[in-house]
PDB file of C-alpha atoms in Angstrom:
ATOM      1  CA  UNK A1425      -9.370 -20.337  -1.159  1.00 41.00           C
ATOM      2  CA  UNK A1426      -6.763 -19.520  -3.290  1.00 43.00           C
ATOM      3  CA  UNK A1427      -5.946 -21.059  -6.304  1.00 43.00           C
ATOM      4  CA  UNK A1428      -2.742 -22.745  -7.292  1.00 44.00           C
ATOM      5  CA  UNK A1429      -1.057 -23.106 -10.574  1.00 45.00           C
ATOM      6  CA  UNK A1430       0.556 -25.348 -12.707  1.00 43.00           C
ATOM      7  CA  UNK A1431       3.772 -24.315 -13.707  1.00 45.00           C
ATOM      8  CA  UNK A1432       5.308 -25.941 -16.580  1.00 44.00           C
ATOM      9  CA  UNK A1433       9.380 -25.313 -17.289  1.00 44.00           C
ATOM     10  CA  UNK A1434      11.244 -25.862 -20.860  1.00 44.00           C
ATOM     11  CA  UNK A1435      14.668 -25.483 -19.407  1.00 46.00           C
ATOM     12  CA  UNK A1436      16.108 -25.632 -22.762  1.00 46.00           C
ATOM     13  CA  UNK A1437      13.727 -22.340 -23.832  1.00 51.00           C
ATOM     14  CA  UNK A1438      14.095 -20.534 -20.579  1.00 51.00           C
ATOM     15  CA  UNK A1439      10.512 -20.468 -20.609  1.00 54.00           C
ATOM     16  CA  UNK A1440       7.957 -20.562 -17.563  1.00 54.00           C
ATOM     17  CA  UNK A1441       4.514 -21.622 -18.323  1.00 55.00           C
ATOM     18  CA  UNK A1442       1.777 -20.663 -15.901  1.00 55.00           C
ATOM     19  CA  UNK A1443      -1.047 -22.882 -16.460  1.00 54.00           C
ATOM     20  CA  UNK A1444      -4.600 -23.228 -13.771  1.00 53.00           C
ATOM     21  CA  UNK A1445      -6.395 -26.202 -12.523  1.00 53.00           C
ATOM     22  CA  UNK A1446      -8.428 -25.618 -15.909  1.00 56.00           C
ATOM     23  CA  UNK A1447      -5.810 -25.618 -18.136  1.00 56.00           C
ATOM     24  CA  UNK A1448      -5.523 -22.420 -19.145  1.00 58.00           C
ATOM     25  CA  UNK A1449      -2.337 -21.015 -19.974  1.00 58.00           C
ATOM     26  CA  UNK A1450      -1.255 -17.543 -18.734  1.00 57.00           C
ATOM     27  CA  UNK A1451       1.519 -15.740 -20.725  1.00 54.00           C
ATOM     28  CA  UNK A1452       5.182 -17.544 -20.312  1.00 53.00           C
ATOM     29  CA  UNK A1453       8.255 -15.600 -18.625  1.00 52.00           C
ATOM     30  CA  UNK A1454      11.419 -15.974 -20.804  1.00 49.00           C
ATOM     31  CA  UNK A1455      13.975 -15.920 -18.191  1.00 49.00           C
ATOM     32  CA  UNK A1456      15.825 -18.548 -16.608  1.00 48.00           C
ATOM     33  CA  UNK A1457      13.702 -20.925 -14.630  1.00 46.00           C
ATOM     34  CA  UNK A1458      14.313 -24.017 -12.791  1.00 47.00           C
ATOM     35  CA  UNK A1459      12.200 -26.758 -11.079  1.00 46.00           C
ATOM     36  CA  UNK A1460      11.650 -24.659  -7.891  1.00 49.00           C
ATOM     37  CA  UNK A1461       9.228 -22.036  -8.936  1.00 54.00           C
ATOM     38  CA  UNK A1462       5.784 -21.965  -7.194  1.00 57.00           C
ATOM     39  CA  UNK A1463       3.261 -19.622  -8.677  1.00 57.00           C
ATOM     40  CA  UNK A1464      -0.078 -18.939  -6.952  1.00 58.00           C
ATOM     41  CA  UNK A1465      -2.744 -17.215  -8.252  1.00 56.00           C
ATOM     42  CA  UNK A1466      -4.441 -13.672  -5.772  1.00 57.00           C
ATOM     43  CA  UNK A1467      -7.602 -13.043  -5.924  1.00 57.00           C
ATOM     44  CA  UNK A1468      -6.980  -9.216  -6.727  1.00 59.00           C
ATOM     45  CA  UNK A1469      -7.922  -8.406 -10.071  1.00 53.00           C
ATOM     46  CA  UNK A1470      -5.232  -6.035 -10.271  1.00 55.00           C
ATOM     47  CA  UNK A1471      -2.329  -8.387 -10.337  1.00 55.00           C
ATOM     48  CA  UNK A1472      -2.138 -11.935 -11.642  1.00 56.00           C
ATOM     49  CA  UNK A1473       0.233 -14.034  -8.958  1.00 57.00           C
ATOM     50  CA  UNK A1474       3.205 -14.320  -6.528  1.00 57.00           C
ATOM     51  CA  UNK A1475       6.190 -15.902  -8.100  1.00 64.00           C
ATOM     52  CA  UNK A1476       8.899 -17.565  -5.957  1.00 60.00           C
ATOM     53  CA  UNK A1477      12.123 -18.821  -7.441  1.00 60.00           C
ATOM     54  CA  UNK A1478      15.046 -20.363  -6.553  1.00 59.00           C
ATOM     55  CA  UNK A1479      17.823 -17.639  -5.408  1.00 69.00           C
ATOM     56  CA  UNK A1480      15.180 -16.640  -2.747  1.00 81.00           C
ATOM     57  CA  UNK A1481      13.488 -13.589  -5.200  1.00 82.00           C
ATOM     58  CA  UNK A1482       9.905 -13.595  -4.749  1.00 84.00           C
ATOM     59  CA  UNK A1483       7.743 -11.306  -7.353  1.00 81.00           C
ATOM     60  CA  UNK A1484       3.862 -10.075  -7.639  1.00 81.00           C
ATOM     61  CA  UNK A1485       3.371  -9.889 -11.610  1.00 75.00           C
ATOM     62  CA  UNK A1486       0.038  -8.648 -13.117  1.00 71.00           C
ATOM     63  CA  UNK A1487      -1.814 -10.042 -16.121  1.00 65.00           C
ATOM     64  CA  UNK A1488       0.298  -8.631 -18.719  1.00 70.00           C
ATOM     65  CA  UNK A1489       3.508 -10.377 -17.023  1.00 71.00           C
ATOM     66  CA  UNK A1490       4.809  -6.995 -15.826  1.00 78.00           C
ATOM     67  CA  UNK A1491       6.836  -7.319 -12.098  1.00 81.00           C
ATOM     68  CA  UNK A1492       5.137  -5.033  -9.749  1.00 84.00           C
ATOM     69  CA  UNK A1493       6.706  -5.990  -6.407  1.00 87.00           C
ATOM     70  CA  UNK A1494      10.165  -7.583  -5.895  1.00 88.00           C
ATOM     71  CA  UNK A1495      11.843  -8.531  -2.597  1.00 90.00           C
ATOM     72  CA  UNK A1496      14.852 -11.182  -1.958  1.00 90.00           C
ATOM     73  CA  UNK A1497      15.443 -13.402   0.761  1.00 90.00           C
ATOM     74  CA  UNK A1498      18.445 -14.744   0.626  1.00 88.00           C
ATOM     75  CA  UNK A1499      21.779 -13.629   2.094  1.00 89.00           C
ATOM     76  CA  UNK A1500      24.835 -15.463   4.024  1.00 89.00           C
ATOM     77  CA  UNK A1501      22.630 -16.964   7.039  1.00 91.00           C
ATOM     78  CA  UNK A1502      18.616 -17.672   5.174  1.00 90.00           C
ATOM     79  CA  UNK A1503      17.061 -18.521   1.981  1.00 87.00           C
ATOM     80  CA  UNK A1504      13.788 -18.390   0.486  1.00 85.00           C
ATOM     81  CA  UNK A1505      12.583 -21.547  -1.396  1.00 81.00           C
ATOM     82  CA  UNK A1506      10.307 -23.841  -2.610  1.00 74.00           C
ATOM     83  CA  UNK A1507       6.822 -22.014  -1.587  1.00 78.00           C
ATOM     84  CA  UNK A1508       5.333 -19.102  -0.535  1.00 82.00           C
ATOM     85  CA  UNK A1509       1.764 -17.852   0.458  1.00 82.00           C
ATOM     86  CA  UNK A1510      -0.092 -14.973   0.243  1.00 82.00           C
ATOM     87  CA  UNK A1511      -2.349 -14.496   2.642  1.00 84.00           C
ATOM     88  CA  UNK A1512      -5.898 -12.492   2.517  1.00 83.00           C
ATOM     89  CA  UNK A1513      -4.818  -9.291   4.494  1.00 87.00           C
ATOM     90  CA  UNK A1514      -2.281  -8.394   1.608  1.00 84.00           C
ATOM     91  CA  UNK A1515       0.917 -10.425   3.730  1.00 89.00           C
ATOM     92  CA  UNK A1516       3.044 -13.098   2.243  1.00 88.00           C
ATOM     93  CA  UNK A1517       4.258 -16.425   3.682  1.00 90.00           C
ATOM     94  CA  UNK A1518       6.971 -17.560   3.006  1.00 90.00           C
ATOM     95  CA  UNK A1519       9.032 -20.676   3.339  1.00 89.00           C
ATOM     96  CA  UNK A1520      12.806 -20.015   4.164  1.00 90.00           C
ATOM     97  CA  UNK A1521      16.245 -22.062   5.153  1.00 90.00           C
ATOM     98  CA  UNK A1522      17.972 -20.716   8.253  1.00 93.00           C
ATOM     99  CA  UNK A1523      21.409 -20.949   8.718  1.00 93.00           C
ATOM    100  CA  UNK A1524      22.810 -22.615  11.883  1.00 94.00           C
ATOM    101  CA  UNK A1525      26.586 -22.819  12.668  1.00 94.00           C
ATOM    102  CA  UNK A1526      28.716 -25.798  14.085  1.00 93.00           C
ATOM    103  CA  UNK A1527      28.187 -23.966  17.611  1.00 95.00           C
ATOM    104  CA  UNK A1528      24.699 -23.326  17.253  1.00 95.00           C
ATOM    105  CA  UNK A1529      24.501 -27.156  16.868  1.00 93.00           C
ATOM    106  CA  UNK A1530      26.258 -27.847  19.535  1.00 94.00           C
ATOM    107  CA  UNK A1531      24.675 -25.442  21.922  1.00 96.00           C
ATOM    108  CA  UNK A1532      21.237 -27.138  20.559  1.00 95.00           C
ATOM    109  CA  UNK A1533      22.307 -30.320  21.709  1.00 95.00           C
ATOM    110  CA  UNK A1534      23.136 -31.552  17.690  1.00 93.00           C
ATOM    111  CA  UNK A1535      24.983 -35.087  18.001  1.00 91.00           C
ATOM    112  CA  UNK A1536      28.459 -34.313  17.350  1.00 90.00           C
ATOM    113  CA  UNK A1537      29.098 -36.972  14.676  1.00 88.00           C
ATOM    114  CA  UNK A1538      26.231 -35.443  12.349  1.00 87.00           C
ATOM    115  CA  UNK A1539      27.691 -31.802  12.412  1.00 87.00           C
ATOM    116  CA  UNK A1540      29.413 -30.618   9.686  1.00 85.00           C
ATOM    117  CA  UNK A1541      29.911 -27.264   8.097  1.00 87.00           C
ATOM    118  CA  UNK A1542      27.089 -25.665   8.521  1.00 88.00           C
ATOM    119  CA  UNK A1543      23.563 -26.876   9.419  1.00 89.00           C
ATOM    120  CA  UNK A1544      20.140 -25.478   7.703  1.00 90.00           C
ATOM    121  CA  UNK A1545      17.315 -25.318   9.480  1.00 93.00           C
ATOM    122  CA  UNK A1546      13.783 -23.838   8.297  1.00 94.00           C
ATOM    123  CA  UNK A1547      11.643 -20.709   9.167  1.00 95.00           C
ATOM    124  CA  UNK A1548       8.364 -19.159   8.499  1.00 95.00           C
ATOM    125  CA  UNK A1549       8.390 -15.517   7.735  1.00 95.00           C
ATOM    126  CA  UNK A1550       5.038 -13.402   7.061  1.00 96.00           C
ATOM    127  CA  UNK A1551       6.368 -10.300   4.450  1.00 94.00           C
ATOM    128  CA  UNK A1552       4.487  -7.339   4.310  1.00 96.00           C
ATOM    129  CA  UNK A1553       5.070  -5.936   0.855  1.00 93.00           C
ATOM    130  CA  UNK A1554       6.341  -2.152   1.050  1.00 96.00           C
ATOM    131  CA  UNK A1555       7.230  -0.165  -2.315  1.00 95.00           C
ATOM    132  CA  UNK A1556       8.239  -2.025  -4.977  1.00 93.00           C
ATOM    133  CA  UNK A1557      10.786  -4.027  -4.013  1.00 94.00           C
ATOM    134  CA  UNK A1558      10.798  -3.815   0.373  1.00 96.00           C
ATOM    135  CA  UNK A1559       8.831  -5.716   3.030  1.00 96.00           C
ATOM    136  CA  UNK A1560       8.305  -5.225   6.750  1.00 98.00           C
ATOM    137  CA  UNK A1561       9.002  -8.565   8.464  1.00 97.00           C
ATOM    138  CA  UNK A1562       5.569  -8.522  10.811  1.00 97.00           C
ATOM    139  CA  UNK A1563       5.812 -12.560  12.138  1.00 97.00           C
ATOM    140  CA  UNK A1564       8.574 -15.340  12.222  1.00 97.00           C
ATOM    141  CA  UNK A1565       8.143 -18.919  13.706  1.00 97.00           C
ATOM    142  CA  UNK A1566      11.385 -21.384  13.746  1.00 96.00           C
ATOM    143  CA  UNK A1567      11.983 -24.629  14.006  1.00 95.00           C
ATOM    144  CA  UNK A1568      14.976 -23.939  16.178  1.00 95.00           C
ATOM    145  CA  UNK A1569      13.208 -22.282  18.671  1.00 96.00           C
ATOM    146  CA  UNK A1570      10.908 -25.958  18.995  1.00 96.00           C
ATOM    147  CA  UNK A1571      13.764 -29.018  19.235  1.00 96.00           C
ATOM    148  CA  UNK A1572      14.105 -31.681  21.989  1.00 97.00           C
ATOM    149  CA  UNK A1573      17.208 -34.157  22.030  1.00 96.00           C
ATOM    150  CA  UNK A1574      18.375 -36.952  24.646  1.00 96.00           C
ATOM    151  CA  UNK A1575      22.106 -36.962  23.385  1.00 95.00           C
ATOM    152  CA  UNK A1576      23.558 -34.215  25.825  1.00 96.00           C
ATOM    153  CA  UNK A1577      21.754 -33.485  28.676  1.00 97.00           C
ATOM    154  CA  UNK A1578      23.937 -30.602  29.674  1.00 96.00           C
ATOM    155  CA  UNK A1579      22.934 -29.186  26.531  1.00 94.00           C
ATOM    156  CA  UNK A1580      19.671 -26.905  25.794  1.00 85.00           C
ATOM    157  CA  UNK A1581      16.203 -28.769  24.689  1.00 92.00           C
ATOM    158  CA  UNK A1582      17.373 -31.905  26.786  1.00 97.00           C
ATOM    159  CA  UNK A1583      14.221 -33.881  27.227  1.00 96.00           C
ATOM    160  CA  UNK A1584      12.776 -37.364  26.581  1.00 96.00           C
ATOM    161  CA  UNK A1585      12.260 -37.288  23.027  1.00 96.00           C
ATOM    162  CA  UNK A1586       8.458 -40.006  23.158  1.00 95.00           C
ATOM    163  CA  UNK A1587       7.258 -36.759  25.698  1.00 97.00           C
ATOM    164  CA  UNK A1588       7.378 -34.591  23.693  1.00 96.00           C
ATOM    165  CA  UNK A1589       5.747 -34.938  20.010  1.00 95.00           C
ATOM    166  CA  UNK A1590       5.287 -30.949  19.355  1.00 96.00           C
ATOM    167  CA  UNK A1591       9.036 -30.592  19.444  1.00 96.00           C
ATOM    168  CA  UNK A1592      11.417 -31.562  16.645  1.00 94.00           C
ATOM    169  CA  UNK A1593      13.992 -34.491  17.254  1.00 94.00           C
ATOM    170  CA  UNK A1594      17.731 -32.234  16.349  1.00 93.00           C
ATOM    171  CA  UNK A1595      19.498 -35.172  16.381  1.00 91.00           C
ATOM    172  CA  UNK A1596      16.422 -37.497  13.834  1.00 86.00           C
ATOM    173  CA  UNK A1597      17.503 -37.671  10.409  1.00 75.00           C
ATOM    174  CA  UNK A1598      17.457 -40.828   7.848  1.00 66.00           C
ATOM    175  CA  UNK A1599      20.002 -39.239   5.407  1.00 69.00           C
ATOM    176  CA  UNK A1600      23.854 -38.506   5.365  1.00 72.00           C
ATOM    177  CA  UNK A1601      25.767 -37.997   8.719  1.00 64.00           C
ATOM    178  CA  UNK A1602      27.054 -34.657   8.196  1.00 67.00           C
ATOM    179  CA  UNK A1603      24.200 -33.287   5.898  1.00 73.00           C
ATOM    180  CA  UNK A1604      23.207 -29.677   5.246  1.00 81.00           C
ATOM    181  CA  UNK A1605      20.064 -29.658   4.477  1.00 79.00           C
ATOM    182  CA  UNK A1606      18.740 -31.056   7.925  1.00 80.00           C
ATOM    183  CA  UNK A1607      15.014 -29.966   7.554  1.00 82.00           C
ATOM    184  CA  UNK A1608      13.408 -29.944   4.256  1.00 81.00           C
ATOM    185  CA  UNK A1609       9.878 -28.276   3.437  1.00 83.00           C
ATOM    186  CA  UNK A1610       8.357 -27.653   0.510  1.00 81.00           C
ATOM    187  CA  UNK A1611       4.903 -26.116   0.726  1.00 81.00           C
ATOM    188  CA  UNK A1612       2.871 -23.626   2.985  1.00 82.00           C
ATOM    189  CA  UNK A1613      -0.619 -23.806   3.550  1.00 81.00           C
ATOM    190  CA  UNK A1614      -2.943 -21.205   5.902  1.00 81.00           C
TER     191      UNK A1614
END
């Protein structure tokens, strides 16, 4: 089982502290750091942890803080955040946002009085690291492809909503009308 880390921020000192379940402290990054970083320890004694940060840029760094893998995901339709996961053959997880459009949202059967300008939705992506800074997309599950909604029943993923608890309600959500940020995860497990 892998082991997670504390990671302690001091916005003000741009300074990331990674700390275990035995309070140990590793040594700090001095770069700019927000709330959403997720570090998690590998059990290779070659390199220390995955980082993820917000901005989508996931690194591998190795005990003396130096980056040995690099890869971003984030670009004008997904974006990493929050978690990620590595896995035991060498693969990452990795939690992502996935861009739907107005028409997507329609097509999907989206209740046309909670559609605004753009709708996110979430993905799982397993990375296999290449190089230094690449990765070979080898798995992808999304939420998209499992919704059910009884709003439109000329539209796709029509259904009786009770019948079907593996699917995810498109139109079910407790906050604003025309929100974004539709789905909203923040940790992997495996």
């Amino acid at each position: 089982r892998q082991l997670r880390f504390i990671v302690r921020v001091r916005q003000i000192e741009n300074l990331a502290l990674v700390i275990d379940v035995l309070r140990r402290v590793g040594r700090g990054n001095r770069e700019p750091f927000d709330r959403h970083v997720t570090a998690v320890r590998l059990p290779d004694r070659n390199a220390r942890e995955f980082i993820a940060r917000t901005g989508g840029v996931i690194e591998r760094k190795d005990w003396l803080n130096n980056l040995t893998w690099q890869y971003q995901v984030s670009d004008s339709t997904q974006c990493q955040h929050h978690d990620v996961y590595p896995m035991p053959n060498g693969n990452i997880l990795v939690l992502s946002w996935d861009l739907k459009t107005p028409s997507q949202a329609i097509a999907a059967g989206r209740d046309t009085a909670r559609i605004g300008v753009s709708l996110w939705s979430e993905k799982i992506m397993e990375l296999q690291p290449v190089g230094t800074s690449g990765a070979n997309i080898v798995w992808q599950w999304n939420a998209w492809d499992h919704l059910v909604q009884a709003y439109d029943p000329t539209k796709s993923n029509f259904g009786a909503v009770a019948q079907h608890p593996e699917l995810i309600h498109v139109n079910q959500f407790s906050g604003p009308a025309t929100a974004t940020d539709w789905l909203h995860c923040n940790s992997l497990d495996y």
